[in-house]
Coordinates of C-alpha atoms in Angstrom, one line a residue:
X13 CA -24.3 -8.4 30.5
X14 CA -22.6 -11.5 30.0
X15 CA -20.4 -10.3 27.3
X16 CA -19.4 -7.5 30.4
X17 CA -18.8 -10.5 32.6
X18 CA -17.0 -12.2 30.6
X19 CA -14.7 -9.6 29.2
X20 CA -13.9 -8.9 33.0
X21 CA -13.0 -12.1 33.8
X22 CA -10.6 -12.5 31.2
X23 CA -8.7 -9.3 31.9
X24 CA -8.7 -10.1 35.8
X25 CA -7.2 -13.6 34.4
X26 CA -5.1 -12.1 32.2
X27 CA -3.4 -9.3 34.8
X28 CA -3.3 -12.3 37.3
X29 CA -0.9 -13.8 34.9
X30 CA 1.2 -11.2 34.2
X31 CA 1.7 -10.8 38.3
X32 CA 2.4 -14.3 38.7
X33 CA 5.5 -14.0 35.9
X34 CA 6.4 -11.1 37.7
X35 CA 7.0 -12.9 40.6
X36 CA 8.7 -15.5 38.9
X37 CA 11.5 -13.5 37.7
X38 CA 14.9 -12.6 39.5
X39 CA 14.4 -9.2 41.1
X40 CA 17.8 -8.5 39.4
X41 CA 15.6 -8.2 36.3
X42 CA 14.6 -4.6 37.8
X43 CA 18.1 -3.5 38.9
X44 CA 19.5 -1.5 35.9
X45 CA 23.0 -2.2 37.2
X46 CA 22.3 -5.7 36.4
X47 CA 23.6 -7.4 33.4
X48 CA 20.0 -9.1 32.8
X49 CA 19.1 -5.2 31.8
X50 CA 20.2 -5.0 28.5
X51 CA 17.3 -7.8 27.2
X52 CA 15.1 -5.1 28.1
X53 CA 16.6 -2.1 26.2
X54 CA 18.5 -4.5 23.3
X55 CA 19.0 -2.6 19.8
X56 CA 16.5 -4.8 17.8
X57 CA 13.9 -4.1 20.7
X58 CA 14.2 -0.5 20.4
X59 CA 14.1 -0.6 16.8
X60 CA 10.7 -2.8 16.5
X61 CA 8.9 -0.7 18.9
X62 CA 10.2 2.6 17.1
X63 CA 8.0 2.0 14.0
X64 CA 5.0 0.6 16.3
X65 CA 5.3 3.9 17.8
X66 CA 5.7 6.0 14.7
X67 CA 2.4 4.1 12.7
X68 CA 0.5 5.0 16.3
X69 CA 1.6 8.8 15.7
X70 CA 0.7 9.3 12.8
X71 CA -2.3 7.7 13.6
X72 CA -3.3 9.5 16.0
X73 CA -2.4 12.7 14.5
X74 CA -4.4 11.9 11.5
X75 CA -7.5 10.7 13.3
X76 CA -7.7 13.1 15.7
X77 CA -5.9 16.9 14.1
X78 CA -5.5 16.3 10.5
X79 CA -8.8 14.1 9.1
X80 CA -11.6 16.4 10.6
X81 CA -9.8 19.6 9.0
X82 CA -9.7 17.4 5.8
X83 CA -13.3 15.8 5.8
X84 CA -14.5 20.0 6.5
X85 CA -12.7 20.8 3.5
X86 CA -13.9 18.4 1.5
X87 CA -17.7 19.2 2.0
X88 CA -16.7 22.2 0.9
X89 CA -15.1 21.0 -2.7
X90 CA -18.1 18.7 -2.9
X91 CA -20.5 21.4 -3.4
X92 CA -18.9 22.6 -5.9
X93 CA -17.5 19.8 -7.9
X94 CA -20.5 16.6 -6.6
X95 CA -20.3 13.4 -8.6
X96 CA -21.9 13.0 -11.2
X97 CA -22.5 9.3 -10.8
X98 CA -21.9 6.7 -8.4
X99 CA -21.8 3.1 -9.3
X100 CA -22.1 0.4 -6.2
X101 CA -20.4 -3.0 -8.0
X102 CA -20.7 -6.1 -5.8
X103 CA -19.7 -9.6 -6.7
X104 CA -20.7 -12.5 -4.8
X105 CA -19.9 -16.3 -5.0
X106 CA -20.7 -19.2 -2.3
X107 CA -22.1 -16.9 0.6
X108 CA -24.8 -18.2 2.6
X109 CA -28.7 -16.7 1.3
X110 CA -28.6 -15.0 5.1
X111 CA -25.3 -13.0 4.2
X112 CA -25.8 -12.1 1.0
X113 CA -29.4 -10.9 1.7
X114 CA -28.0 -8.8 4.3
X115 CA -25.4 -7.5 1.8
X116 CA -27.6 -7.3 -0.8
X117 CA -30.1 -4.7 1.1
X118 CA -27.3 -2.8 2.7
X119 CA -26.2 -1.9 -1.0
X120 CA -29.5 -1.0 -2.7
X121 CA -30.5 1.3 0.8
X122 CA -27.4 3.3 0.3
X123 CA -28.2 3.5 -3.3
X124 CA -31.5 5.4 -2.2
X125 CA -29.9 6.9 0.7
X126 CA -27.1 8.6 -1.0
X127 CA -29.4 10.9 -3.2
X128 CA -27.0 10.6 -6.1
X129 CA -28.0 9.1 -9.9
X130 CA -26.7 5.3 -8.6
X131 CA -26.2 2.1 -10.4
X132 CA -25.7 -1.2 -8.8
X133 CA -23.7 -3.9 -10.5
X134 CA -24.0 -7.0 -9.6
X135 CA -21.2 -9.4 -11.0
X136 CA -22.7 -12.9 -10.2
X137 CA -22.4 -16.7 -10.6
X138 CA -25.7 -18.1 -9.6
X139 CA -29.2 -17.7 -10.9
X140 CA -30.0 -17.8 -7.2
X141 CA -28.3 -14.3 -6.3
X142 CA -30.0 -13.2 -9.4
X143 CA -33.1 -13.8 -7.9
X144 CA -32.4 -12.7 -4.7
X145 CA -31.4 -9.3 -5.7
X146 CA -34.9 -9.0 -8.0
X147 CA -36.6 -9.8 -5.1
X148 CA -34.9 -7.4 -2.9
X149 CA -35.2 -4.9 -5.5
X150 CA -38.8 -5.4 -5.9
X151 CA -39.3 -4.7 -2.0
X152 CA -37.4 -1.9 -1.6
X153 CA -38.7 0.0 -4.8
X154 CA -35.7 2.1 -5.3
X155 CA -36.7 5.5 -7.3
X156 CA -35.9 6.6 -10.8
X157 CA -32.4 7.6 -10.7
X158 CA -31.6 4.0 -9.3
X159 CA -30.7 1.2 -11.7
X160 CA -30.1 -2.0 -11.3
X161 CA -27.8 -4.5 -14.2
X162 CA -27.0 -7.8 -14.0
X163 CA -23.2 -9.1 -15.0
X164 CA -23.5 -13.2 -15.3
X165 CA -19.8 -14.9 -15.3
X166 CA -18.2 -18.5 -15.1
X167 CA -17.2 -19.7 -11.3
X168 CA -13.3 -18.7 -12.5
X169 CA -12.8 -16.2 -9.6
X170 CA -12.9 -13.3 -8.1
X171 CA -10.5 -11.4 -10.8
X172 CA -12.8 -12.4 -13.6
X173 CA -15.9 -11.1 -12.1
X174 CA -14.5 -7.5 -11.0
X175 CA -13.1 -7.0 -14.9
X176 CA -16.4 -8.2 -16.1
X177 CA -18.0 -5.3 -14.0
X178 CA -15.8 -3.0 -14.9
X179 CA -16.7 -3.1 -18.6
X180 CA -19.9 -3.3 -17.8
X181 CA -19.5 0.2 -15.9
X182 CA -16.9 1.1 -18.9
X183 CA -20.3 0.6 -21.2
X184 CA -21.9 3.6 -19.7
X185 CA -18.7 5.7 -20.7
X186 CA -19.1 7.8 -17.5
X187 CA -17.1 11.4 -16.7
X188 CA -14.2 12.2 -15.2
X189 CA -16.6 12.8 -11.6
X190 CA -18.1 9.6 -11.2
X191 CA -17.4 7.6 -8.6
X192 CA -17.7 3.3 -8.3
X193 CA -17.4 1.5 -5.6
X194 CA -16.2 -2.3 -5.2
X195 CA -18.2 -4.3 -2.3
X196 CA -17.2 -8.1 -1.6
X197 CA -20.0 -9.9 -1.3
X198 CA -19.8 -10.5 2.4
X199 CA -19.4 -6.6 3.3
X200 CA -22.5 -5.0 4.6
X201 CA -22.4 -1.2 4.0
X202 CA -23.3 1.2 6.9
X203 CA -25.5 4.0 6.2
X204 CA -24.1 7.1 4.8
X205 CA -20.5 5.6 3.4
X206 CA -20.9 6.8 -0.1
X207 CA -21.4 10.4 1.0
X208 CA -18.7 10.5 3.7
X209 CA -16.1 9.0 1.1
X210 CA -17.3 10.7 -2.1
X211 CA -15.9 14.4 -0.7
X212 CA -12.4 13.4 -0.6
X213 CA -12.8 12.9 -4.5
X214 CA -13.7 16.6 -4.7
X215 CA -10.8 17.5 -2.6
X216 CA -7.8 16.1 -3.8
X217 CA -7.9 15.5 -7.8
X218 CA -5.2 12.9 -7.7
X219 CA -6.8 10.2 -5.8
X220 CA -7.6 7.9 -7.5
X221 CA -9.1 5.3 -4.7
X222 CA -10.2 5.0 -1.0
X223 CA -10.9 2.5 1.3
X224 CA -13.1 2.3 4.3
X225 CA -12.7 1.7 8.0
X226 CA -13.8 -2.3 9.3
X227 CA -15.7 -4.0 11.6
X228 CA -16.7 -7.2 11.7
X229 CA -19.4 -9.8 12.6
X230 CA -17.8 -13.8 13.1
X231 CA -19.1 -16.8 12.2
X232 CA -16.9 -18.6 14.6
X233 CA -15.4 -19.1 18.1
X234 CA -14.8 -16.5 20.8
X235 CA -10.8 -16.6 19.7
X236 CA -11.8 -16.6 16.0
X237 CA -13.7 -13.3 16.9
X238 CA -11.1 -11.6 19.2
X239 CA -8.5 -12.5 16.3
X240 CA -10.5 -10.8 13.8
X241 CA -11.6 -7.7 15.8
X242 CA -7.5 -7.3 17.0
X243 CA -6.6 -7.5 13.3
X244 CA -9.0 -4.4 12.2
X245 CA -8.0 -2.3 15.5
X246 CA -4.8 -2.5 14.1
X247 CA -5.7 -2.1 10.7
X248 CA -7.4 1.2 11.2
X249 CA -4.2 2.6 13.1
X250 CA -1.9 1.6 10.2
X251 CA -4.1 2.8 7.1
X252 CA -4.7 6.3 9.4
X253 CA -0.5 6.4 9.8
X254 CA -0.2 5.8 5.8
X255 CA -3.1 7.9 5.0
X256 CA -1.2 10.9 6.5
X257 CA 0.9 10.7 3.5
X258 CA -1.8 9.5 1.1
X259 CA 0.2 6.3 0.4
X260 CA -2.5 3.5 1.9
X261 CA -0.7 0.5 1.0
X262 CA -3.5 -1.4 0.1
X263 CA -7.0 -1.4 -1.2
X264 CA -9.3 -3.6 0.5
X265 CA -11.2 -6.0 -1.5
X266 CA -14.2 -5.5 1.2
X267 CA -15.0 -2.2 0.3
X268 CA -13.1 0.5 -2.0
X269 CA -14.1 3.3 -4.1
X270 CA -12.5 4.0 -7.3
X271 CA -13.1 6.9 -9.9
X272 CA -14.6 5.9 -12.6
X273 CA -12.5 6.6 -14.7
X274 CA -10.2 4.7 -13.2
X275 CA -11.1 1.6 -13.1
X276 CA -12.7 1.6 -16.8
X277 CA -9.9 2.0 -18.1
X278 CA -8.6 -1.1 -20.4
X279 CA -4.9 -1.2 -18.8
X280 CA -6.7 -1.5 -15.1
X281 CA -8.8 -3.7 -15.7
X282 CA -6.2 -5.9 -17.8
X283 CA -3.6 -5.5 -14.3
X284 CA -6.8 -6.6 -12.3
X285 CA -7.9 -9.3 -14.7
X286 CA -4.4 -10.5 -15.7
X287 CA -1.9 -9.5 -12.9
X288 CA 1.5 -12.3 -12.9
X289 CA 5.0 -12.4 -11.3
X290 CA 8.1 -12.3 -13.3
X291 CA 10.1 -14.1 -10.6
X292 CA 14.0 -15.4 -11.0
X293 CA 13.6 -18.7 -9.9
X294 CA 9.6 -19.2 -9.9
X295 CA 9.1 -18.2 -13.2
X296 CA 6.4 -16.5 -14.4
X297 CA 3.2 -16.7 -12.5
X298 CA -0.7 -15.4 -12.6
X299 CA -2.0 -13.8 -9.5
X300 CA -5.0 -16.3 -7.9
X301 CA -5.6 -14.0 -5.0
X302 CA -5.4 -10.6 -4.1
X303 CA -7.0 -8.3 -6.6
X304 CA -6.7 -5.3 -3.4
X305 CA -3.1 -5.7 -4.0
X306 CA -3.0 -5.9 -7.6
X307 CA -5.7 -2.4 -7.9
X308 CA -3.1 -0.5 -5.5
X309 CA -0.3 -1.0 -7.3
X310 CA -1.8 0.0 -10.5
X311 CA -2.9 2.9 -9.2
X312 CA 0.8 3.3 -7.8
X313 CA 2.4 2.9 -10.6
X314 CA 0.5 5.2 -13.2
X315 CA 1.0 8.1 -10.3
X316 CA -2.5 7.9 -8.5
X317 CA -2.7 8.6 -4.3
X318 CA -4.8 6.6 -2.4
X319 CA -6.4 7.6 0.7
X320 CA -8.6 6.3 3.9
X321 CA -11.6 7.4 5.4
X322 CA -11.8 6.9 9.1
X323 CA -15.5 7.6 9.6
X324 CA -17.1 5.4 6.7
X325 CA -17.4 2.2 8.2
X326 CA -18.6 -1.3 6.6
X327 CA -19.1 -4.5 8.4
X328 CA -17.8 -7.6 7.1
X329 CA -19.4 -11.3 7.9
X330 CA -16.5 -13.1 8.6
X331 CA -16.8 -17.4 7.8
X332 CA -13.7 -19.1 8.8
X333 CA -12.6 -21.8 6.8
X334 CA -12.2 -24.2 9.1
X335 CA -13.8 -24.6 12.9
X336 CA -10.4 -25.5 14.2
X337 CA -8.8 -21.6 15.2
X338 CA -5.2 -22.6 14.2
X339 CA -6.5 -24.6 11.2
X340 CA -8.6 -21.1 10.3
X341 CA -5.8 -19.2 10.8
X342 CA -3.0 -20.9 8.9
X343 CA -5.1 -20.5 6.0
X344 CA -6.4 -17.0 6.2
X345 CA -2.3 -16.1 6.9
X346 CA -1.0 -17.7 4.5
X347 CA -3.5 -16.3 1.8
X348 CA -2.9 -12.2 3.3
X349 CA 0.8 -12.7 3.8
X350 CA 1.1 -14.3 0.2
X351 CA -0.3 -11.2 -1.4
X352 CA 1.6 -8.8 0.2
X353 CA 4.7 -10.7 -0.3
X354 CA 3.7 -11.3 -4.0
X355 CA 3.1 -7.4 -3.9
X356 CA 5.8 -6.4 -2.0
X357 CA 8.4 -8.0 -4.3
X358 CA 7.6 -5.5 -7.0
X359 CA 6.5 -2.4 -5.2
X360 CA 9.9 -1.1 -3.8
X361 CA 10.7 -1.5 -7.8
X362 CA 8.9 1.8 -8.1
X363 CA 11.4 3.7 -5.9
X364 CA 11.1 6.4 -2.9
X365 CA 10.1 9.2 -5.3
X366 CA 7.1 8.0 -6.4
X367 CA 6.4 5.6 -2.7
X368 CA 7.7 8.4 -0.4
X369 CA 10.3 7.5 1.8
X370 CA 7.6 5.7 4.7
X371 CA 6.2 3.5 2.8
X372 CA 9.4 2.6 0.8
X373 CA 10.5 1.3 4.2
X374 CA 7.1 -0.2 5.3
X375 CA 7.7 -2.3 2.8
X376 CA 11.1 -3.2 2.9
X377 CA 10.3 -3.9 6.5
X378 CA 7.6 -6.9 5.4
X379 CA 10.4 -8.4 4.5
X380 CA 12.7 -7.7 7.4
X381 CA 10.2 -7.9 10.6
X382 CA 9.5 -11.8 9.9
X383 CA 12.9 -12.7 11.3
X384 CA 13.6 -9.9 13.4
X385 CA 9.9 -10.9 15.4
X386 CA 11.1 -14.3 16.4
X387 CA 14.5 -13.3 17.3
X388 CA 13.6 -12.3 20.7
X389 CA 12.3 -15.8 21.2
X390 CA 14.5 -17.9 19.9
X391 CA 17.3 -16.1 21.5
X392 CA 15.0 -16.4 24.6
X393 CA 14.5 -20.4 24.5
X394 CA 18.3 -20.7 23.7
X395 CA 19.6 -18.4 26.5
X396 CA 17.7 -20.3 28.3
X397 CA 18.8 -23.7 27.6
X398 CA 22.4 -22.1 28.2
X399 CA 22.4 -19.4 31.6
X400 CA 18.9 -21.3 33.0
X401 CA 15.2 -20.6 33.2
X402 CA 14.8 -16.9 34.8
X403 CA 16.0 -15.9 30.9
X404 CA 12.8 -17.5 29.5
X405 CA 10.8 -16.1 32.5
X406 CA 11.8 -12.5 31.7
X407 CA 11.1 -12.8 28.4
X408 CA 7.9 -14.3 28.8
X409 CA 7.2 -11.4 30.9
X410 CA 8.5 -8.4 28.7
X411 CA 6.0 -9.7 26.5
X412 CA 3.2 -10.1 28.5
X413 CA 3.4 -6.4 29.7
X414 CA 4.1 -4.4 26.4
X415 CA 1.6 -6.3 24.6
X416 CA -0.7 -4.9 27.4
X417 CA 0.5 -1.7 27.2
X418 CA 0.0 -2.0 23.0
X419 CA -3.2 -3.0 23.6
X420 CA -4.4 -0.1 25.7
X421 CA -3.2 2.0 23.0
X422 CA -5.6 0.5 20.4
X423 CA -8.1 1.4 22.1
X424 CA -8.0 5.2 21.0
X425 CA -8.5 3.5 17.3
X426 CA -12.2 3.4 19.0
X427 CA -12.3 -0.1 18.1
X428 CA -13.0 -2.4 21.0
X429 CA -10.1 -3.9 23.4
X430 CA -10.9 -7.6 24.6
X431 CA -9.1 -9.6 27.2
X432 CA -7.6 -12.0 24.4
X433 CA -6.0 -9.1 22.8
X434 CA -2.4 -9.3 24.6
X435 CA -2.4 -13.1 23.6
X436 CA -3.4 -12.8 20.0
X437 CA -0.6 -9.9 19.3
X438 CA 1.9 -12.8 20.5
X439 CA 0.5 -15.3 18.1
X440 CA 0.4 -12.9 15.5
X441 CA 3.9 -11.9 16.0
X442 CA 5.3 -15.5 16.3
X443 CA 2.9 -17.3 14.3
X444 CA 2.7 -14.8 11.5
X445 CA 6.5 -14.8 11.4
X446 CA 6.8 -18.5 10.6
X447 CA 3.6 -18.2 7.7
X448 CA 5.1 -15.5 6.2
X449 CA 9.0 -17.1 6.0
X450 CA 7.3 -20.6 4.7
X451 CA 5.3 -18.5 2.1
X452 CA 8.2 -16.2 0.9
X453 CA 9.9 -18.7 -0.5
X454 CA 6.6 -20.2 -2.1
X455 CA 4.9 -17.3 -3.6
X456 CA 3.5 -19.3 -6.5
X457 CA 1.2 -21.4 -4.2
X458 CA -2.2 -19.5 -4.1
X459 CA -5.4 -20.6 -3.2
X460 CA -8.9 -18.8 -2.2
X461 CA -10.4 -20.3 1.3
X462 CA -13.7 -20.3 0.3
X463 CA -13.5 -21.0 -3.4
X464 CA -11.1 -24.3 -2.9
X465 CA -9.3 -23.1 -5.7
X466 CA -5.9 -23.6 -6.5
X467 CA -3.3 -22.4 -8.9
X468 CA -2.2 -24.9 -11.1
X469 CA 1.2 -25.7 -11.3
X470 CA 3.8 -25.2 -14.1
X471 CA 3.3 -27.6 -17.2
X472 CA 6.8 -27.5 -17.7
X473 CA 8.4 -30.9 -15.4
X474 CA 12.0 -29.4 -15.3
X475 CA 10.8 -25.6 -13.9
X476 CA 8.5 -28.4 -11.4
X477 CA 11.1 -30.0 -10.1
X478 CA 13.1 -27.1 -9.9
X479 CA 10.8 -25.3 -7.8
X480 CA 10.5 -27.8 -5.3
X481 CA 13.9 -28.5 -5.2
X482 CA 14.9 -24.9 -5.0
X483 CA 12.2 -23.5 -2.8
X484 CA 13.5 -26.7 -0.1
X485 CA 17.1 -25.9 -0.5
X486 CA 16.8 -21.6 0.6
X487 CA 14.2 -22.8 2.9
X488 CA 16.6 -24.9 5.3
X489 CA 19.6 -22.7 4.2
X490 CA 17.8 -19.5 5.3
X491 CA 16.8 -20.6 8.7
X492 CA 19.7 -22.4 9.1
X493 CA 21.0 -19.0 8.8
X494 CA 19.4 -17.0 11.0
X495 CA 19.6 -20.0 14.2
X496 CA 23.8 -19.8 13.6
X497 CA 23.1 -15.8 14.0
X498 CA 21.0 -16.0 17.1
X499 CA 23.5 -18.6 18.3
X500 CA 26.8 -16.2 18.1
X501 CA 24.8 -13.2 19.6
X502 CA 23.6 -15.9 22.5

């Protein structure tokens, strides 16, 4: 009840603002005679709410016409081609006894649940995980066909504990129909997700991984919540849009399910264990973060599809990094946006035959949309300081009502809307922008937020300096840039 209150107090807030800035605009704004017009129907507007509207298409039309025709034919291929084995591989590192205990149980119930010959993998730092697991094992009893191994590994990351796993997994040389599974070790699996994803296998023999839909639990602050639950809404629309095609553009580290064969193979695991960046002026660089990244394009390259499942859901415990929201967020942002920049700089290397010609541009666009989404306000702020204040008011106001009106469309994602949504897709848009610009031009600076881990930096004391030095100079030339732009169109 008071989570009902409060969500309807923040929308009444919310749709009080957006009439107050109504009222503070010129009614000319509303005449489409008027000059003041064109900021609402300007070329780079109409272009950024294009592809917003394609991705919500396709979405749609995936979730809602194309997926349930799938998912029947699937259970159709699985009974004649079923899995042969299914391994569950989870690796865990520094989560609270409470979370991992939960994640932990949720793993070794599906393992019964799912009725398939099942081994769990658990790639693991400390003896305490260990023992948790045994004990959970003990208590749940799990029946013959279950099996439990243990993978023991140094505290060097995340990378080094999936390859580990996957030789261990590469030890039971299993067929060409088994099936693994990667689980973070904060994800807690929801009943039934290994037999709602294992069809698609059956279906379509050239995928070669699948990732699951995401919900979340946080650890944090109201705004810290509404941030996270906004970013999986509109995660679930985009991965639906790019599952249309069967081009996912990434493999969430969360949850995933490979085929065996797949991942036990020695060139995977090397691009997981081992993935670098052969960049022209940062030099050549190992990955720290983003193994999700690093899987896909693998998988990519050698001329695998990947897919999504809309109706096998996992819930993640979220722990921000910090208590402060914008201190939590800078960090998470910079560590997403620097792998998909990292990614990105080499993916639209493998050209629009083998990418398609969507995601070719998705991912040109990563590149594109980080300038284009702050144009509109810093044209805004300086049109402003140039014909007066109404220019900032109607600006401040076309945003408030679309990102209302976007908001109302996620929620036929079936994910729930909050009050705060409409705000966070502003700080998303401006905030993100201004992480991602810093970070494109910094791509060697890595570092996991709950690890405290860093990438070292370059022995070498010329390629150092040079990196500073260089990464400062397109910094300030690049935005320098884009402010004389806005300046000449204002």
């Amino acid at each position: 009840m008071q989570d009902i209150i409060r969500a309807a107090s923040g929308w009444m807030l919310w749709f009080s603002l957006l009439g107050a800035l109504t009222l503070m605009v010129p009614k000319t704004v509303f005449d489409p005679e008027h000059y003041h017009y064109i900021l609402f129907i300007g070329a780079i507007g109409i272009w950024r709410y294009s592809v917003g509207i394609v991705h919500f298409i396709r979405g749609m039309i995936f979730l809602y016409i194309v997926f349930p025709i799938q998912k029947r034919r699937a259970l159709a291929a699985l009974e004649k081609n079923p899995p042969s084995h299914i391994y569950l591989m989870v690796t865990s590192f520094r989560i609270d006894a409470q979370t991992t205990a939960q994640v932990y149980s949720s793993i070794i119930e599906e393992a019964i649940r799912c009725g398939y010959p099942t081994t769990v993998v658990a790639s693991i730092v400390e003896m305490s995980d260990e023992l948790l697991m045994k004990s959970l094992w003990q208590k749940f009893d799990p029946p013959e066909h279950v099996k439990l191994k243990f993978v023991r590994i140094p505290g060097t990351g995340k990378r080094d504990g999936l390859a580990n796993g996957f030789r261990c997994i590469a030890n039971d040389m299993p067929d060409e129909t088994a099936l693994a599974a990667v689980i973070d070790g904060d994800t807690v699996l929801e009943p039934d997700v290994v037999t709602l994803c294992a069809p698609f296998f059956s279906l379509y023999p050239n995928v070669g991984a699948l990732t699951t839909n995401e919900t979340c639990e946080v650890l944090g602050t109201y705004w810290m919540s509404q941030w996270h639950k906004l970013r999986f809404a509109q995660r679930h629309i985009g991965m639906s849009s790019m599952a249309l095609s069967k081009r996912v553009l990434t493999l969430t580290g969360r949850m995933s399910m490979f085929r065996a064969s797949v991942v036990t193979q020695n060139e995977f695991i090397d691009d997981v264990e081992n993935d670098h960046l052969e960049h022209w002026r940062l030099g050549r660089f190992k990955f720290l973060t983003g193994d999700d990244k690093s899987s896909w394009y693998s998988l990519m390259r050698r001329g695998w599809d990947t897919y999504y499942v809309p109706d096998a859901t996992i819930n993640t415990v979220e722990h921000p990094p910090e208590k402060e929201f914008l201190k939590a967020a800078k960090q998470l942002m910079f560590r997403w946006y620097g792998n998909s920049l990292r990614q990105n700089s080499r993916a639209t290397k493998l050209g629009i035959a083998r990418l398609g010609v969507l995601t070719y541009y998705v991912l040109w666009d990563q590149r594109i949309s980080m300038w284009t989404s702050i144009l509109g306000l810093t044209a805004a702020i300086m049109g402003a300081l140039k014909y007066g204040s109404e220019i900032l008011w109607m600006y401040l106001l076309w945003i408030a009502f679309t990102r209302s009106v976007v908001t109302l469309l996620l929620a036929f994602s079936g994910h729930r809307i909050g009050p705060a949504f409409p705000a966070m897709l502003y700080f998303n848009q401006i905030y993100g922008s201004l992480i991602k610009i810093y970070v494109f031009f910094r791509l060697d600076r890595q570092s996991w937020t709950r690890q405290k881990t860093k990438l070292a930096l370059s022995k070498d004391r010329f390629q150092r300096h040079f990196n500073q030095l260089s990464t400062q100079i397109m910094t300030f030339s690049s935005v320098s840039l884009f402010i004389a732009l806005v300046l000449h169109i204002v």
